[in-house]
Amino acid sequence: MRLPAGEAPTTLKRAAVAVALTASEDDDTAFLLTLRASHLRAHRGQWALPGGRCDAGETPVEAALRELDEELGLRLTGAQVLGTLDDYPTRSGYLITPVVVWAADSAAIKPNPDEVASVHRIALDTIERDDAFDFVGIPESARRVIRFHHQESLIHAPTAALIYQFREVLAGRHTRVTELEQPVFAWK
């Protein structure tokens, strides 16, 4: 579900992330997931898709491509954009547009240490597992909190919600994720 620029609540700032698809180490398809640098002001040390705030006059696609270049050194063009997923409004005041791209030359990845602690290739079969996601309740909200189980970590919304919707799209299911909650620590 896309909110047109004029219909976005004025309190939400536009942002975009890249769901960057590439070859995995096993020559299957994977997406790129980053661990944010520990010295960042916001969301430091958290798992994230490459992305950030849209600059003035910038479309979400342009922002996702710019952020992918700034964070991982991957220069892609609109020709590599496969599509977009639903906008996701965050409790911290952003409206995130996920942009799905094909990053064929992922060998060129050069993580920017000012923003990224590490970058990981997550094979698509990882998110297709029945136990890859779970949903829990919290006293602060009637909405369910989504969590993605990755190795020994729990990845929360918004990242988990966006990955979950991508999984659902791959399976041919039309699943909306805006009603999925974030944990309280992500509300600021």
Coordinates of C-alpha atoms in Angstrom, one line a residue:
M1 CA 0.0 0.0 0.0
R2 CA 1.6 3.2 -1.2
L3 CA 0.7 6.5 0.5
P4 CA 1.0 9.3 -2.1
A5 CA 3.3 12.1 -1.1
G6 CA 0.4 14.5 -0.5
E7 CA -1.4 12.0 1.7
A8 CA 1.4 11.1 4.0
P9 CA 0.8 12.4 7.5
T10 CA 2.8 15.6 7.8
T11 CA 4.4 14.3 11.0
L12 CA 6.1 11.4 9.2
K13 CA 9.4 11.9 7.4
R14 CA 9.9 10.0 4.2
A15 CA 12.6 7.3 4.2
A16 CA 13.5 4.4 2.0
V17 CA 15.4 1.1 2.3
A18 CA 16.8 -1.3 -0.3
V19 CA 15.9 -4.9 -0.3
A20 CA 19.1 -5.7 -2.3
L21 CA 18.9 -9.1 -3.9
T22 CA 22.2 -10.8 -5.0
A23 CA 23.8 -14.2 -5.3
S24 CA 24.4 -16.0 -2.0
E25 CA 27.6 -17.9 -1.3
D26 CA 25.9 -21.0 -2.6
D27 CA 24.8 -19.3 -5.8
D28 CA 21.3 -19.1 -4.6
T29 CA 19.6 -15.7 -4.2
A30 CA 20.1 -13.7 -1.0
F31 CA 19.4 -10.2 0.3
L32 CA 21.8 -7.9 2.0
L33 CA 21.4 -7.1 5.7
T34 CA 23.6 -4.7 7.6
L35 CA 24.6 -4.4 11.2
R36 CA 24.6 -0.7 12.0
A37 CA 27.8 0.9 13.4
S38 CA 27.9 1.1 17.2
H39 CA 28.8 4.8 17.2
L40 CA 25.7 6.0 15.3
R41 CA 23.3 8.4 17.1
A42 CA 20.2 6.5 16.2
H43 CA 19.5 2.7 16.1
R44 CA 23.2 1.9 16.7
G45 CA 24.2 -1.8 16.6
Q46 CA 20.9 -2.8 15.1
W47 CA 20.2 -5.0 12.1
A48 CA 18.9 -3.0 9.2
L49 CA 18.3 -3.0 5.5
P50 CA 20.5 -0.3 3.8
G51 CA 18.6 2.9 3.7
G52 CA 17.7 6.2 5.4
R53 CA 15.9 9.5 5.1
C54 CA 14.8 10.9 1.8
D55 CA 16.6 14.2 0.9
A56 CA 14.4 17.2 -0.2
G57 CA 13.0 16.5 -3.6
E58 CA 14.2 12.9 -3.7
T59 CA 11.9 10.0 -4.5
P60 CA 12.0 6.9 -2.3
V61 CA 13.7 5.0 -5.2
E62 CA 16.4 7.6 -5.5
A63 CA 16.9 7.6 -1.8
A64 CA 17.2 3.8 -1.6
L65 CA 19.8 3.8 -4.4
R66 CA 21.7 6.7 -2.9
E67 CA 21.8 5.0 0.5
L68 CA 22.9 1.7 -1.0
D69 CA 25.8 3.5 -2.6
E70 CA 26.7 5.5 0.6
E71 CA 26.4 2.5 3.0
L72 CA 27.7 -0.4 0.8
G73 CA 29.4 1.3 -2.2
L74 CA 26.9 -0.3 -4.6
R75 CA 26.1 2.0 -7.4
L76 CA 22.8 0.9 -9.0
T77 CA 20.5 2.6 -11.4
G78 CA 16.7 2.6 -11.9
A79 CA 17.3 -0.3 -14.3
Q80 CA 18.1 -2.6 -11.4
V81 CA 14.9 -1.6 -9.5
L82 CA 12.4 -4.6 -9.4
G83 CA 9.6 -2.8 -7.5
T84 CA 8.5 -1.5 -4.2
L85 CA 6.8 -3.0 -1.1
D86 CA 4.2 -1.3 1.1
D87 CA 5.1 1.8 3.0
Y88 CA 5.7 1.2 6.7
P89 CA 5.0 3.9 9.2
T90 CA 7.4 3.7 12.2
R91 CA 6.8 4.8 15.8
S92 CA 10.0 6.9 15.5
G93 CA 8.3 9.2 12.9
Y94 CA 9.3 7.8 9.5
L95 CA 7.3 6.4 6.5
I96 CA 9.7 3.8 5.0
T97 CA 9.3 2.7 1.4
P98 CA 11.1 -0.6 0.7
V99 CA 12.7 -0.7 -2.8
V100 CA 13.6 -4.1 -4.2
V101 CA 16.7 -4.1 -6.4
W102 CA 18.9 -6.6 -8.1
A103 CA 22.6 -6.1 -7.2
A104 CA 24.4 -8.4 -9.6
D105 CA 27.9 -7.1 -8.8
S106 CA 27.8 -7.6 -5.1
A107 CA 31.4 -8.5 -5.1
A108 CA 32.0 -4.7 -5.2
I109 CA 30.5 -4.2 -1.7
K110 CA 32.6 -1.9 0.4
P111 CA 30.8 -1.2 3.7
N112 CA 31.2 2.4 4.9
P113 CA 32.6 2.0 8.4
D114 CA 31.0 5.3 9.4
E115 CA 27.6 3.7 9.0
V116 CA 27.9 -0.1 8.7
A117 CA 29.7 -2.5 11.1
S118 CA 29.1 -5.5 8.9
V119 CA 27.1 -6.7 5.9
H120 CA 25.5 -10.1 5.6
R121 CA 24.0 -12.2 2.7
I122 CA 20.8 -13.8 4.0
A123 CA 19.8 -16.7 1.7
L124 CA 16.1 -16.5 0.8
D125 CA 15.5 -20.0 2.1
T126 CA 16.3 -18.6 5.5
I127 CA 13.2 -16.4 5.5
E128 CA 11.1 -19.1 4.0
R129 CA 11.4 -21.4 7.1
D130 CA 8.3 -21.9 9.2
D131 CA 10.1 -20.7 12.3
A132 CA 11.8 -17.7 10.7
F133 CA 9.3 -15.2 12.2
D134 CA 7.2 -15.1 15.3
F135 CA 4.7 -12.7 16.8
V136 CA 4.4 -11.6 20.4
G137 CA 2.2 -9.4 22.4
I138 CA 3.4 -6.4 24.6
P139 CA 1.4 -4.6 27.2
E140 CA 2.0 -1.2 25.5
S141 CA 0.1 -2.1 22.3
A142 CA -2.8 -4.2 21.1
R143 CA -0.8 -4.8 17.9
R144 CA 1.4 -7.9 17.5
V145 CA 5.2 -7.4 17.5
I146 CA 7.0 -9.2 14.7
R147 CA 10.4 -10.8 15.2
F148 CA 12.7 -12.4 12.6
H149 CA 15.0 -15.1 14.0
H150 CA 18.4 -14.7 12.4
Q151 CA 21.3 -16.9 13.8
E152 CA 21.3 -16.1 17.5
S153 CA 19.6 -12.7 17.1
L154 CA 16.1 -11.3 17.0
I155 CA 15.5 -8.7 14.4
H156 CA 12.5 -6.5 15.1
A157 CA 10.2 -4.2 13.0
P158 CA 10.5 -2.2 11.0
T159 CA 13.2 -4.4 9.4
A160 CA 11.5 -7.7 10.3
A161 CA 8.1 -6.4 9.0
L162 CA 9.7 -5.5 5.6
I163 CA 11.5 -8.8 5.3
Y164 CA 8.3 -10.6 6.2
Q165 CA 6.3 -8.8 3.5
F166 CA 9.0 -9.6 1.0
R167 CA 8.8 -13.3 1.9
E168 CA 5.0 -13.2 1.5
V169 CA 5.3 -11.5 -1.9
L170 CA 7.7 -14.3 -3.0
A171 CA 5.2 -16.9 -1.9
G172 CA 2.4 -15.1 -3.9
R173 CA 0.5 -14.0 -0.8
H174 CA -0.8 -10.4 -0.5
T175 CA 0.1 -9.7 3.1
R176 CA 0.0 -6.2 4.6
V177 CA 2.4 -5.4 7.4
T178 CA 1.5 -1.8 8.6
E179 CA -0.4 -3.3 11.5
L180 CA 2.6 -5.1 12.8
E181 CA 4.1 -3.5 15.8
Q182 CA 7.7 -2.5 16.8
P183 CA 9.2 -3.2 20.2
V184 CA 9.0 -0.3 22.7
F185 CA 12.8 0.4 22.4
A186 CA 12.2 1.3 18.7
W187 CA 9.5 3.8 19.4
K188 CA 12.0 6.7 19.8

